Each structure stands twice: as structure tokens, then as C-alpha cells.
Tab-separated table of C-alpha atoms in Angstrom:
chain	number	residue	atom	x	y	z
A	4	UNK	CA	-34.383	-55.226	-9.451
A	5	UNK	CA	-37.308	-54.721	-12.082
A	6	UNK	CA	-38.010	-50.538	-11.316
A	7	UNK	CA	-40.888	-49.219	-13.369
A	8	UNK	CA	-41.638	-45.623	-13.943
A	9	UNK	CA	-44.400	-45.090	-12.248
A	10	UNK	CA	-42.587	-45.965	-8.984
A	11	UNK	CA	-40.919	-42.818	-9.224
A	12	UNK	CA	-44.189	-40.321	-9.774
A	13	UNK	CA	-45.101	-39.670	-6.735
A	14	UNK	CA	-41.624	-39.068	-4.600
A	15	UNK	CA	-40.951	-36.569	-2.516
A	16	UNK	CA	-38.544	-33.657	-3.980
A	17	UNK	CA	-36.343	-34.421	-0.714
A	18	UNK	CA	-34.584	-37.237	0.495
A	19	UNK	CA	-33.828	-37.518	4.117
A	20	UNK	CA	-29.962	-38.148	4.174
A	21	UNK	CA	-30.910	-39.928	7.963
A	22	UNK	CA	-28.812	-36.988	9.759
A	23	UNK	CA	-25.512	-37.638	7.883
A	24	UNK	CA	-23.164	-39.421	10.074
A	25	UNK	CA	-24.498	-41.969	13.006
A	26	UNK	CA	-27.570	-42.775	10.805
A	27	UNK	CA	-29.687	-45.900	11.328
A	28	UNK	CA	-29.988	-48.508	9.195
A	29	UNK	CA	-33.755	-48.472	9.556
A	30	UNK	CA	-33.642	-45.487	8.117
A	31	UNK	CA	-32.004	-45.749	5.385
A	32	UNK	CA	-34.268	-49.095	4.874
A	33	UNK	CA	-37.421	-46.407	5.591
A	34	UNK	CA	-36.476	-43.855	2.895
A	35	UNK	CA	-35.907	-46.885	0.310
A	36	UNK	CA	-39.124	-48.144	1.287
A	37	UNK	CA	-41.070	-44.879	0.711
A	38	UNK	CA	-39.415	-43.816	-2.750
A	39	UNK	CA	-40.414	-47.639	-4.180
A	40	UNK	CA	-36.672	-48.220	-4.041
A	41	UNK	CA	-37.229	-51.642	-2.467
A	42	UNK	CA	-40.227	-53.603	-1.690
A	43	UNK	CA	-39.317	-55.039	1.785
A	44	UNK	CA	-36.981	-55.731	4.610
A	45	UNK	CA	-36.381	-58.599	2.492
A	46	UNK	CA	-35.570	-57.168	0.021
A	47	UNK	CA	-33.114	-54.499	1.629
A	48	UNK	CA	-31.280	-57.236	3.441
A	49	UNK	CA	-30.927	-59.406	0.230
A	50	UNK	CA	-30.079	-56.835	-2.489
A	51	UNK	CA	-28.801	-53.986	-0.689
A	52	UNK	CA	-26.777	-55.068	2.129
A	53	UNK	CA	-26.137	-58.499	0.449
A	54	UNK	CA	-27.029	-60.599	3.691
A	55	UNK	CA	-29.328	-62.644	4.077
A	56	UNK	CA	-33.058	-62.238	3.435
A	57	UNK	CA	-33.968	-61.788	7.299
A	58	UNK	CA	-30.873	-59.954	8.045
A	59	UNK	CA	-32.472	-56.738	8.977
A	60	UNK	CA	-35.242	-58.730	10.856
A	61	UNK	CA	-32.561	-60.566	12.862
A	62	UNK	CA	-30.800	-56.899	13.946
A	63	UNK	CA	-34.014	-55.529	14.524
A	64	UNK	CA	-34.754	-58.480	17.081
A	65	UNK	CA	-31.826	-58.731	18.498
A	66	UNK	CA	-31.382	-54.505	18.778
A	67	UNK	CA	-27.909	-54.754	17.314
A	68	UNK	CA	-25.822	-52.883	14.011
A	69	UNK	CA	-25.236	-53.465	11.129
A	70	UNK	CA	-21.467	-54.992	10.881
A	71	UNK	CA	-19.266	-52.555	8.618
A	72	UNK	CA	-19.375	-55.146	5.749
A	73	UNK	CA	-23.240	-54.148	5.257
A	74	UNK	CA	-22.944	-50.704	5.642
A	75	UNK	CA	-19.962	-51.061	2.883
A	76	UNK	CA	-22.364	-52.806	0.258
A	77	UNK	CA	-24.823	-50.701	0.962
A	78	UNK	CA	-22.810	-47.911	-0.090
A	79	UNK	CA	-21.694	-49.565	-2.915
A	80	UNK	CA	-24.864	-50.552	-3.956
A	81	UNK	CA	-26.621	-47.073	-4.024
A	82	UNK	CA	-23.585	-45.782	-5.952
A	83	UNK	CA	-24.269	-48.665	-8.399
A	84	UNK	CA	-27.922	-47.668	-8.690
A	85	UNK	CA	-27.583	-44.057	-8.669
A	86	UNK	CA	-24.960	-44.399	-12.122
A	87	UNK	CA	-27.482	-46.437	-13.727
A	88	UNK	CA	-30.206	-44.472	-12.814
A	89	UNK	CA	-28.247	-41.097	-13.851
A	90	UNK	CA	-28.054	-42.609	-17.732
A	91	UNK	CA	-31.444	-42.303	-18.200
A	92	UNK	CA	-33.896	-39.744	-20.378
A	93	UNK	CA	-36.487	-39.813	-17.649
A	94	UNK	CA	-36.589	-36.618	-15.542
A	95	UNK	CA	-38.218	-38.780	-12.778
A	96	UNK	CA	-35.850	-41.481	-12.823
A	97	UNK	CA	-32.923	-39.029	-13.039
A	98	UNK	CA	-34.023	-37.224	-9.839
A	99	UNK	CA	-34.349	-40.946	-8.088
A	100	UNK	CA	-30.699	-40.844	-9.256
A	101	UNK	CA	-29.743	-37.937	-7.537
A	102	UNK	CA	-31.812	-38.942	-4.083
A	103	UNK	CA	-29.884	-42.264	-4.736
A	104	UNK	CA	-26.634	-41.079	-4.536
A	105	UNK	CA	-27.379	-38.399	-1.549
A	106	UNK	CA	-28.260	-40.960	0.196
A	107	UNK	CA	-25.132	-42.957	-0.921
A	108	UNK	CA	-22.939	-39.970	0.337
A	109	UNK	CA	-24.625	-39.980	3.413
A	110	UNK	CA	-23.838	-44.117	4.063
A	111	UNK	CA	-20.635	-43.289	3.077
A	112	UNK	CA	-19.625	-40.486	5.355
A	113	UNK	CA	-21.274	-43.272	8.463
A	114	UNK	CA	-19.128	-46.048	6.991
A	115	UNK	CA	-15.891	-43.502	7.847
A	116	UNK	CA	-16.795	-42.785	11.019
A	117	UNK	CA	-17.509	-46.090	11.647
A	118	UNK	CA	-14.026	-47.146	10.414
A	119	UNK	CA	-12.490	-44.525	12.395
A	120	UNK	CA	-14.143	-45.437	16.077
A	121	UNK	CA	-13.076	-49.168	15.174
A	122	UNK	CA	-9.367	-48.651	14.460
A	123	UNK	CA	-9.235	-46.120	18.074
């Protein structure tokens, strides 16, 4: 994903973590979305959760979750993004670092209690 600089400017100093556990997916997609993190649903579906391109499109149609697999990449993948993020000299980009990887924490603490009501 080609980030420039001046995509990180003008975010917010807070980054809704979605409510911690039982978050939505759209949400997460939302907060993305508003910090120039990704460009589109597209976008979310193809580099964050690793699906398909109209993967969020199709669960927003068909009102259903995410499977665990998606939640799991996308966990990964905001780690993965948050370490490179975190090696830069930029202030800005440094702080979309740390939203990055609150936001990770956040995905990761629903992916647990996700795993934990499926093995019950």
C-alpha cells in the first residue's frame, strides 16, 4: 500500500478501539477509512482481511461475520503495519503506528473471544 505523509496530517489524536471485544468489522473498516489507512471496502477486503475484493460488500449484504480466518489476518495485518510504521522518523507516521497497533490489540482481544465461544 503506497501511504504518503500527508495522509496522516489531519488524524484524530484518538482512535476508536470499536468497544474492545464484540467489535464490528465495519468498524474497524470505518476507523481505517477515516485515518487514510485504506481507500475502500475494496481495499479492506483485499489487503486487510485477504479475501476477496467484495468480501466486505458480500457480508454487508448478506448481514453476516466475518469468519475467524479474516478477523485473524486482520490482526496480523495491523501488527504488520503498525512495526513498519513504528521505524519511522515521522512524528505523524509514528502516532499512525501507535493508533495501528491499538487497534490491532483491540482485533486481537475479539479474535479470543471469538475462539473461545467457538470451542464451547
Amino acid at each position: 500500500m503506497n501511504w504518503k505523509i500527508a495522509d496522516f496530517y489531519e488524524m484524530p489524536t484518538e482512535i476508536n478501539t470499536c468497544g474492545g471485544i464484540n467489535m464490528q468489522i465495519n468498524d474497524v473498516y470505518k476507523e481505517l477509512k477515516e485515518n487514510c489507512l485504506c481507500r475502500s471496502g475494496h481495499d479492506f477486503s483485499s489487503n486487510y482481511l485477504g479475501k476477496h475484493p467484495s468480501y466486505l460488500s458480500m457480508l454487508n449484504s448478506r448481514n453476516e461475520n466475518p469468519s475467524i480466518e479474516a478477523w485473524a489476518m486482520l490482526s496480523y495485518t495491523l501488527q504488520s503495519r503498525a512495526q513498519v510504521l513504528a521505524n519511522s522518523d515521522s512524528e505523524f507516521i509514528q502516532d499512525a503506528a501507535m493508533r495501528l497497533s491499538e487497534l490491532q490489540q483491540a482485533v486481537a482481544a475479539n479474535v479470543m473471544q471469538e475462539c473461545a465461544a467457538r470451542s464451547r
